[in-house]
Amino acid sequence: MIKISKSVEYSILALKYIADNENFASLSSRKISDDLNIPYDLLSKLLQKLVRKGIVQSQQGKYGGYNLLVDSNKLSLLNIIDALDENIQLANCTFDGANNEDCARINNCYIRSPFLNLQNKINKMFNEITLNELTN
Amino acid sequence: MIKISKSVEYSILALKYIADNENFASLSSRKISDDLNIPYDLLSKLLQKLVRKGIVQSQQGKYGGYNLLVDSNKLSLLNIIDALDENIQLANCTFDGANNEDCARINNCYIRSPFLNLQNKINKMFNEITLNELTN
DNA sequence: TTTATATGCGATAAAATTAGTCGTATATAA
DNA sequence: TTATATACGACTAATTTTATCGCATATAAA
Ligand code: SF4
Ligand code: SF4
């Protein structure tokens, strides 16, 4: 109900792994998948999305692989979730400017306001934690 | 991905509605369902769960209905989620005492600790907001 | 005692989301 | 030219969430 999808978890694991090995050769998705035990096909697709969003860089061909393109101090958990086209929207109305197309109840809903408060706090939390901090 | 299920939303709406009408006759699930536009069968089941967990009281028969059994200042959002057998577990390991049956990666996972931190904050947030505060 | 109106509850179905797989095309260094 | 990589759309499977159905039981009122 409130959980981080495998896609996001895999992506964080992979991004962290890439970040920690930048000095060496770039990591192939095959190697990342093997080392971290993440389904290869799935990981590939996730990394492709991250490429499109400019978070990592890919190099095709032999000895190719992935490199981080952004500062791991500036990449937030929310950025990653966004890049994967996922979201952390608690309810259909929990953003500024929602209207009754988002939820028919919106105009006389007595719980929207507290939900918005919750949402703001969660957004903040997810936006403040960076890839760099996602580590023991 | 991070969202509050309809079940929880419906439950909050209903509980709040019940709480606000306690002075009057007890509300039947039919009336609540009609007034709040919540699928009747679904709402009934939700209320039944809440009865079993001691959150509301039910009165069968004609002129029956539901009444709140707990102080709306003491019923937290987390209590409600628990009562519905849902949870806010971010990942398979984000609780104290998780072991490698919960996640095979647990013993050398570099992101578990920050996930646990996040989890603690979220638990706190959901535990601090009460039914009473879930209002405009 | 009958009737109308409630809840109780298990089973099931439908819908939506999430997770995982497959086939094929393309890029590129050796 | 070949081996090894990513790119990517289509598809399938699994899981979770949402909704429905049918029947049993309770109870106040007529
Ligand atoms: S308006 Fe109310 S019922 Fe509709 S999504 Fe927002 S909180 Fe939920
Ligand atoms: S141990 Fe790591 S990989 Fe496993 S559930 Fe926890 S955070 Fe995710």
GROMACS .gro file of C-alpha atoms (C1' of nucleotides) and ligand atoms in nm:
model
  348
    1MET     CA    1   0.000   0.000   0.000
    2ILE     CA    2   0.284   0.232   0.080
    3LYS     CA    3   0.586   0.069  -0.065
    4ILE     CA    4   0.883   0.127  -0.284
    5SER     CA    5   0.855  -0.076  -0.601
    6LYS     CA    6   1.116  -0.328  -0.702
    7SER     CA    7   1.192  -0.107  -1.000
    8VAL     CA    8   1.290   0.179  -0.776
    9GLU     CA    9   1.480  -0.047  -0.540
   10TYR     CA   10   1.671  -0.211  -0.826
   11SER     CA   11   1.747   0.127  -0.974
   12ILE     CA   12   1.887   0.261  -0.652
   13LEU     CA   13   2.099  -0.048  -0.603
   14ALA     CA   14   2.231  -0.020  -0.957
   15LEU     CA   15   2.291   0.354  -0.946
   16LYS     CA   16   2.476   0.321  -0.621
   17TYR     CA   17   2.683   0.039  -0.765
   18ILE     CA   18   2.766   0.246  -1.070
   19ALA     CA   19   2.852   0.548  -0.859
   20ASP     CA   20   3.086   0.347  -0.642
   21ASN     CA   21   3.275   0.206  -0.939
   22GLU     CA   22   3.311   0.512  -1.157
   23ASN     CA   23   3.687   0.514  -1.123
   24PHE     CA   24   3.711   0.178  -1.293
   25ALA     CA   25   3.569   0.072  -1.626
   26SER     CA   26   3.204   0.142  -1.686
   27LEU     CA   27   2.975  -0.134  -1.569
   28SER     CA   28   2.767  -0.333  -1.812
   29SER     CA   29   2.408  -0.412  -1.727
   30ARG     CA   30   2.502  -0.778  -1.745
   31LYS     CA   31   2.763  -0.735  -1.476
   32ILE     CA   32   2.539  -0.523  -1.258
   33SER     CA   33   2.260  -0.773  -1.297
   34ASP     CA   34   2.488  -1.063  -1.208
   35ASP     CA   35   2.656  -0.893  -0.916
   36LEU     CA   36   2.339  -0.755  -0.763
   37ASN     CA   37   2.115  -1.042  -0.858
   38ILE     CA   38   1.866  -0.835  -1.047
   39PRO     CA   39   1.677  -0.981  -1.347
   40TYR     CA   40   1.882  -0.877  -1.648
   41ASP     CA   41   1.601  -0.777  -1.882
   42LEU     CA   42   1.428  -0.575  -1.619
   43LEU     CA   43   1.741  -0.394  -1.513
   44SER     CA   44   1.824  -0.313  -1.874
   45LYS     CA   45   1.492  -0.147  -1.920
   46LEU     CA   46   1.531   0.051  -1.602
   47LEU     CA   47   1.874   0.171  -1.704
   48GLN     CA   48   1.741   0.268  -2.045
   49LYS     CA   49   1.486   0.489  -1.879
   50LEU     CA   50   1.755   0.645  -1.666
   51VAL     CA   51   1.956   0.713  -1.981
   52ARG     CA   52   1.663   0.888  -2.143
   53LYS     CA   53   1.623   1.104  -1.835
   54GLY     CA   54   1.988   1.198  -1.843
   55ILE     CA   55   2.076   1.034  -1.515
   56VAL     CA   56   2.321   0.783  -1.656
   57GLN     CA   57   2.515   0.761  -1.977
   58SER     CA   58   2.540   0.447  -2.182
   59GLN     CA   59   2.811   0.323  -2.408
   60GLN     CA   60   2.714   0.055  -2.653
   61GLY     CA   61   2.942  -0.207  -2.799
   62LYS     CA   62   3.215  -0.418  -2.651
   63TYR     CA   63   3.347  -0.286  -2.320
   64GLY     CA   64   3.046  -0.059  -2.309
   65GLY     CA   65   2.831   0.000  -2.007
   66TYR     CA   66   2.687   0.270  -1.788
   67ASN     CA   67   2.823   0.576  -1.614
   68LEU     CA   68   2.661   0.819  -1.380
   69LEU     CA   69   2.593   1.153  -1.542
   70VAL     CA   70   2.476   1.350  -1.242
   71ASP     CA   71   2.624   1.435  -0.905
   72SER     CA   72   2.518   1.169  -0.658
   73ASN     CA   73   2.479   1.447  -0.405
   74LYS     CA   74   2.217   1.608  -0.619
   75LEU     CA   75   2.022   1.308  -0.733
   76SER     CA   76   1.730   1.266  -0.497
   77LEU     CA   77   1.517   0.963  -0.434
   78LEU     CA   78   1.229   1.160  -0.581
   79ASN     CA   79   1.431   1.226  -0.897
   80ILE     CA   80   1.482   0.854  -0.940
   81ILE     CA   81   1.116   0.777  -0.886
   82ASP     CA   82   1.019   1.046  -1.136
   83ALA     CA   83   1.266   0.918  -1.391
   84LEU     CA   84   1.103   0.576  -1.374
   85ASP     CA   85   0.764   0.737  -1.437
   86GLU     CA   86   0.642   0.637  -1.097
   87ASN     CA   87   0.505   0.870  -0.836
   88ILE     CA   88   0.440   0.914  -0.469
   89GLN     CA   89   0.092   1.057  -0.497
   90LEU     CA   90  -0.103   0.953  -0.188
   91ALA     CA   91  -0.443   1.017  -0.343
   92ASN     CA   92  -0.587   1.143  -0.668
   93CYS     CA   93  -0.609   1.495  -0.538
   94THR     CA   94  -0.291   1.544  -0.342
   95PHE     CA   95  -0.131   1.813  -0.551
   96ASP     CA   96  -0.194   2.181  -0.594
   97GLY     CA   97  -0.452   2.261  -0.853
   98ALA     CA   98  -0.632   1.930  -0.850
   99ASN     CA   99  -0.988   1.967  -0.968
  100ASN     CA  100  -1.302   1.760  -0.979
  101GLU     CA  101  -1.177   1.567  -1.277
  102ASP     CA  102  -0.915   1.424  -1.048
  103CYS     CA  103  -1.171   1.333  -0.785
  104ALA     CA  104  -1.543   1.395  -0.791
  105ARG     CA  105  -1.543   1.444  -0.414
  106ILE     CA  106  -1.288   1.722  -0.418
  107ASN     CA  107  -1.518   2.016  -0.362
  108ASN     CA  108  -1.662   1.897  -0.037
  109CYS     CA  109  -1.398   1.660   0.085
  110TYR     CA  110  -1.309   1.704   0.448
  111ILE     CA  111  -0.995   1.494   0.432
  112ARG     CA  112  -0.819   1.650   0.137
  113SER     CA  113  -0.643   1.915   0.336
  114PRO     CA  114  -0.476   1.679   0.584
  115PHE     CA  115  -0.386   1.453   0.294
  116LEU     CA  116  -0.217   1.746   0.125
  117ASN     CA  117  -0.021   1.812   0.441
  118LEU     CA  118   0.095   1.453   0.456
  119GLN     CA  119   0.184   1.466   0.090
  120ASN     CA  120   0.397   1.775   0.135
  121LYS     CA  121   0.591   1.614   0.414
  122ILE     CA  122   0.649   1.300   0.213
  123ASN     CA  123   0.753   1.494  -0.094
  124LYS     CA  124   1.003   1.680   0.118
  125MET     CA  125   1.145   1.362   0.267
  126PHE     CA  126   1.185   1.194  -0.070
  127ASN     CA  127   1.329   1.504  -0.223
  128GLU     CA  128   1.583   1.560   0.048
  129ILE     CA  129   1.745   1.221   0.056
  130THR     CA  130   2.011   1.186  -0.212
  131LEU     CA  131   2.170   0.888  -0.376
  132ASN     CA  132   2.480   0.961  -0.175
  133GLU     CA  133   2.288   0.934   0.147
  134LEU     CA  134   2.123   0.611   0.043
  135THR     CA  135   2.399   0.414   0.201
  136ASN     CA  136   2.485   0.250   0.524
  137MET     CA  137   0.357   0.321  -0.581
  138ILE     CA  138   0.326   0.524  -0.267
  139LYS     CA  139  -0.041   0.570  -0.227
  140ILE     CA  140  -0.322   0.537   0.017
  141SER     CA  141  -0.560   0.265  -0.097
  142LYS     CA  142  -0.924   0.333  -0.165
  143SER     CA  143  -1.004   0.104   0.126
  144VAL     CA  144  -0.817   0.328   0.365
  145GLU     CA  145  -0.959   0.643   0.210
  146TYR     CA  146  -1.314   0.509   0.225
  147SER     CA  147  -1.261   0.400   0.583
  148ILE     CA  148  -1.139   0.740   0.690
  149LEU     CA  149  -1.428   0.912   0.516
  150ALA     CA  150  -1.674   0.678   0.682
  151LEU     CA  151  -1.517   0.694   1.027
  152LYS     CA  152  -1.512   1.069   1.013
  153TYR     CA  153  -1.874   1.073   0.903
  154ILE     CA  154  -1.969   0.844   1.187
  155ALA     CA  155  -1.773   1.051   1.436
  156ASP     CA  156  -1.943   1.370   1.326
  157ASN     CA  157  -2.290   1.224   1.365
  158GLU     CA  158  -2.257   1.039   1.692
  159ASN     CA  159  -2.505   1.266   1.865
  160PHE     CA  160  -2.777   1.155   1.632
  161ALA     CA  161  -2.893   0.804   1.548
  162SER     CA  162  -2.627   0.556   1.446
  163LEU     CA  163  -2.552   0.551   1.076
  164SER     CA  164  -2.622   0.246   0.867
  165SER     CA  165  -2.369   0.137   0.610
  166ARG     CA  166  -2.635   0.192   0.346
  167LYS     CA  167  -2.671   0.554   0.443
  168ILE     CA  168  -2.298   0.611   0.468
  169SER     CA  169  -2.249   0.447   0.133
  170ASP     CA  170  -2.519   0.658  -0.027
  171ASP     CA  171  -2.412   0.984   0.129
  172LEU     CA  172  -2.043   0.941   0.064
  173ASN     CA  173  -2.079   0.760  -0.265
  174ILE     CA  174  -1.882   0.456  -0.163
  175PRO     CA  175  -1.965   0.111  -0.306
  176TYR     CA  176  -2.197  -0.046  -0.053
  177ASP     CA  177  -2.057  -0.398  -0.044
  178LEU     CA  178  -1.705  -0.275  -0.016
  179LEU     CA  179  -1.784  -0.031   0.261
  180SER     CA  180  -1.970  -0.300   0.453
  181LYS     CA  181  -1.669  -0.523   0.452
  182LEU     CA  182  -1.444  -0.241   0.562
  183LEU     CA  183  -1.674  -0.156   0.849
  184GLN     CA  184  -1.692  -0.522   0.946
  185LYS     CA  185  -1.316  -0.527   0.974
  186LEU     CA  186  -1.326  -0.216   1.187
  187VAL     CA  187  -1.582  -0.383   1.411
  188ARG     CA  188  -1.358  -0.684   1.459
  189LYS     CA  189  -1.072  -0.456   1.553
  190GLY     CA  190  -1.286  -0.277   1.809
  191ILE     CA  191  -1.280   0.058   1.635
  192VAL     CA  192  -1.649   0.080   1.568
  193GLN     CA  193  -1.951  -0.090   1.714
  194SER     CA  194  -2.229  -0.231   1.505
  195GLN     CA  195  -2.593  -0.275   1.579
  196GLN     CA  196  -2.778  -0.519   1.358
  197GLY     CA  197  -3.144  -0.508   1.271
  198LYS     CA  198  -3.379  -0.229   1.186
  199TYR     CA  199  -3.249   0.112   1.290
  200GLY     CA  200  -2.912  -0.048   1.338
  201GLY     CA  201  -2.585   0.096   1.221
  202TYR     CA  202  -2.240   0.191   1.336
  203ASN     CA  203  -2.096   0.391   1.620
  204LEU     CA  204  -1.743   0.493   1.697
  205LEU     CA  205  -1.596   0.299   1.985
  206VAL     CA  206  -1.268   0.479   2.031
  207ASP     CA  207  -1.168   0.837   2.096
  208SER     CA  208  -1.115   1.009   1.764
  209ASN     CA  209  -0.819   1.185   1.923
  210LYS     CA  210  -0.653   0.855   1.985
  211LEU     CA  211  -0.725   0.674   1.663
  212SER     CA  212  -0.428   0.724   1.435
  213LEU     CA  213  -0.407   0.686   1.062
  214LEU     CA  214  -0.169   0.397   1.126
  215ASN     CA  215  -0.428   0.231   1.351
  216ILE     CA  216  -0.678   0.245   1.069
  217ILE     CA  217  -0.435   0.105   0.816
  218ASP     CA  218  -0.344  -0.175   1.056
  219ALA     CA  219  -0.706  -0.254   1.122
  220LEU     CA  220  -0.763  -0.304   0.752
  221ASP     CA  221  -0.468  -0.545   0.741
  222GLU     CA  222  -0.273  -0.315   0.519
  223ASN     CA  223   0.070  -0.181   0.590
  224ILE     CA  224   0.312   0.094   0.510
  225GLN     CA  225   0.620  -0.123   0.472
  226LEU     CA  226   0.850   0.043   0.219
  227ALA     CA  227   1.048  -0.273   0.148
  228ASN     CA  228   1.061  -0.632   0.262
  229CYS     CA  229   1.325  -0.556   0.522
  230THR     CA  230   1.217  -0.227   0.669
  231PHE     CA  231   1.143  -0.340   1.019
  232ASP     CA  232   1.359  -0.435   1.314
  233GLY     CA  233   1.459  -0.797   1.319
  234ALA     CA  234   1.417  -0.863   0.949
  235ASN     CA  235   1.634  -1.151   0.836
  236ASN     CA  236   1.742  -1.309   0.514
  237GLU     CA  237   1.412  -1.486   0.477
  238ASP     CA  238   1.260  -1.146   0.428
  239CYS     CA  239   1.520  -1.050   0.171
  240ALA     CA  240   1.815  -1.252   0.049
  241ARG     CA  241   2.018  -0.934   0.004
  242ILE     CA  242   1.981  -0.823   0.361
  243ASN     CA  243   2.324  -0.913   0.491
  244ASN     CA  244   2.518  -0.704   0.249
  245CYS     CA  245   2.265  -0.447   0.144
  246TYR     CA  246   2.396  -0.095   0.142
  247ILE     CA  247   2.056   0.068   0.117
  248ARG     CA  248   1.874  -0.102   0.400
  249SER     CA  249   1.983   0.142   0.664
  250PRO     CA  250   1.859   0.456   0.485
  251PHE     CA  251   1.539   0.273   0.402
  252LEU     CA  252   1.493   0.196   0.770
  253ASN     CA  253   1.539   0.564   0.848
  254LEU     CA  254   1.278   0.661   0.595
  255GLN     CA  255   1.047   0.396   0.732
  256ASN     CA  256   1.080   0.524   1.084
  257LYS     CA  257   0.992   0.875   0.978
  258ILE     CA  258   0.691   0.757   0.783
  259ASN     CA  259   0.573   0.536   1.068
  260LYS     CA  260   0.595   0.835   1.296
  261MET     CA  261   0.399   1.058   1.062
  262PHE     CA  262   0.123   0.805   1.015
  263ASN     CA  263   0.110   0.730   1.382
  264GLU     CA  264   0.089   1.092   1.490
  265ILE     CA  265  -0.200   1.204   1.277
  266THR     CA  266  -0.533   1.119   1.436
  267LEU     CA  267  -0.881   1.082   1.296
  268ASN     CA  268  -0.964   1.411   1.458
  269GLU     CA  269  -0.689   1.585   1.270
  270LEU     CA  270  -0.790   1.429   0.942
  271THR     CA  271  -1.013   1.722   0.869
  272ASN     CA  272  -1.006   2.055   0.700
  273DT     C1'  273  -4.508  -1.364   1.510
  274DT     C1'  274  -4.417  -1.163   1.089
  275DT     C1'  275  -4.178  -0.832   0.820
  276DA     C1'  276  -3.860  -0.497   0.680
  277DT     C1'  277  -3.419  -0.353   0.739
  278DA     C1'  278  -2.974  -0.412   0.917
  279DT     C1'  279  -2.503  -0.634   0.958
  280DG     C1'  280  -2.177  -1.072   0.898
  281DC     C1'  281  -1.907  -1.316   0.605
  282DG     C1'  282  -1.694  -1.624   0.271
  283DA     C1'  283  -1.621  -1.677  -0.206
  284DT     C1'  284  -1.534  -1.494  -0.628
  285DA     C1'  285  -1.461  -1.179  -1.008
  286DA     C1'  286  -1.280  -0.784  -1.235
  287DA     C1'  287  -0.944  -0.431  -1.286
  288DA     C1'  288  -0.519  -0.226  -1.223
  289DT     C1'  289  -0.050  -0.235  -1.120
  290DT     C1'  290   0.390  -0.440  -1.088
  291DA     C1'  291   0.731  -0.765  -1.220
  292DG     C1'  292   0.952  -1.036  -1.546
  293DT     C1'  293   1.047  -1.226  -2.031
  294DC     C1'  294   1.137  -1.248  -2.527
  295DG     C1'  295   1.283  -1.133  -2.985
  296DT     C1'  296   1.512  -0.848  -3.267
  297DA     C1'  297   1.761  -0.435  -3.399
  298DT     C1'  298   2.158  -0.152  -3.354
  299DA     C1'  299   2.614   0.010  -3.194
  300DT     C1'  300   3.108  -0.046  -3.144
  301DA     C1'  301   3.565  -0.200  -2.992
  302DA     C1'  302   3.881  -0.540  -3.089
  303DT     C1'  303   3.417  -0.971  -3.918
  304DT     C1'  304   3.301  -1.100  -3.472
  305DA     C1'  305   3.195  -1.080  -2.999
  306DT     C1'  306   2.976  -0.815  -2.678
  307DA     C1'  307   2.707  -0.443  -2.555
  308DT     C1'  308   2.274  -0.145  -2.529
  309DA     C1'  309   1.780  -0.017  -2.734
  310DC     C1'  310   1.325  -0.111  -2.736
  311DG     C1'  311   0.862  -0.268  -2.822
  312DA     C1'  312   0.554  -0.641  -2.737
  313DC     C1'  313   0.413  -0.969  -2.444
  314DT     C1'  314   0.322  -1.263  -2.031
  315DA     C1'  315   0.288  -1.364  -1.551
  316DA     C1'  316   0.214  -1.252  -1.084
  317DT     C1'  317   0.037  -0.976  -0.738
  318DT     C1'  318  -0.245  -0.645  -0.536
  319DT     C1'  319  -0.642  -0.374  -0.522
  320DT     C1'  320  -1.114  -0.296  -0.597
  321DA     C1'  321  -1.565  -0.448  -0.648
  322DT     C1'  322  -1.956  -0.788  -0.646
  323DC     C1'  323  -2.254  -1.178  -0.514
  324DG     C1'  324  -2.520  -1.485  -0.238
  325DC     C1'  325  -2.671  -1.627   0.172
  326DA     C1'  326  -2.685  -1.621   0.682
  327DT     C1'  327  -2.801  -1.387   1.101
  328DA     C1'  328  -2.974  -1.019   1.404
  329DT     C1'  329  -3.340  -0.715   1.567
  330DA     C1'  330  -3.676  -0.341   1.610
  331DA     C1'  331  -4.123  -0.239   1.492
  332DA     C1'  332  -4.580  -0.333   1.333
  333SF4     S1  333  -1.074   1.486  -0.267
  333SF4    FE1  334  -1.096   1.363  -0.085
  333SF4     S2  335  -1.182   1.171  -0.159
  333SF4    FE2  336  -1.101   1.278  -0.338
  333SF4     S3  337  -0.893   1.198  -0.360
  333SF4    FE3  338  -0.881   1.383  -0.236
  333SF4     S4  339  -0.887   1.312  -0.027
  333SF4    FE4  340  -0.960   1.144  -0.155
  334SF4     S1  341   1.775  -0.569   0.230
  334SF4    FE1  342   1.815  -0.418   0.073
  334SF4     S2  343   1.739  -0.513  -0.113
  334SF4    FE2  344   1.653  -0.629   0.057
  334SF4     S3  345   1.453  -0.536   0.093
  334SF4    FE3  346   1.600  -0.434   0.227
  334SF4     S4  347   1.667  -0.255   0.115
  334SF4    FE4  348   1.570  -0.391  -0.032
   0.00000   0.00000   0.00000
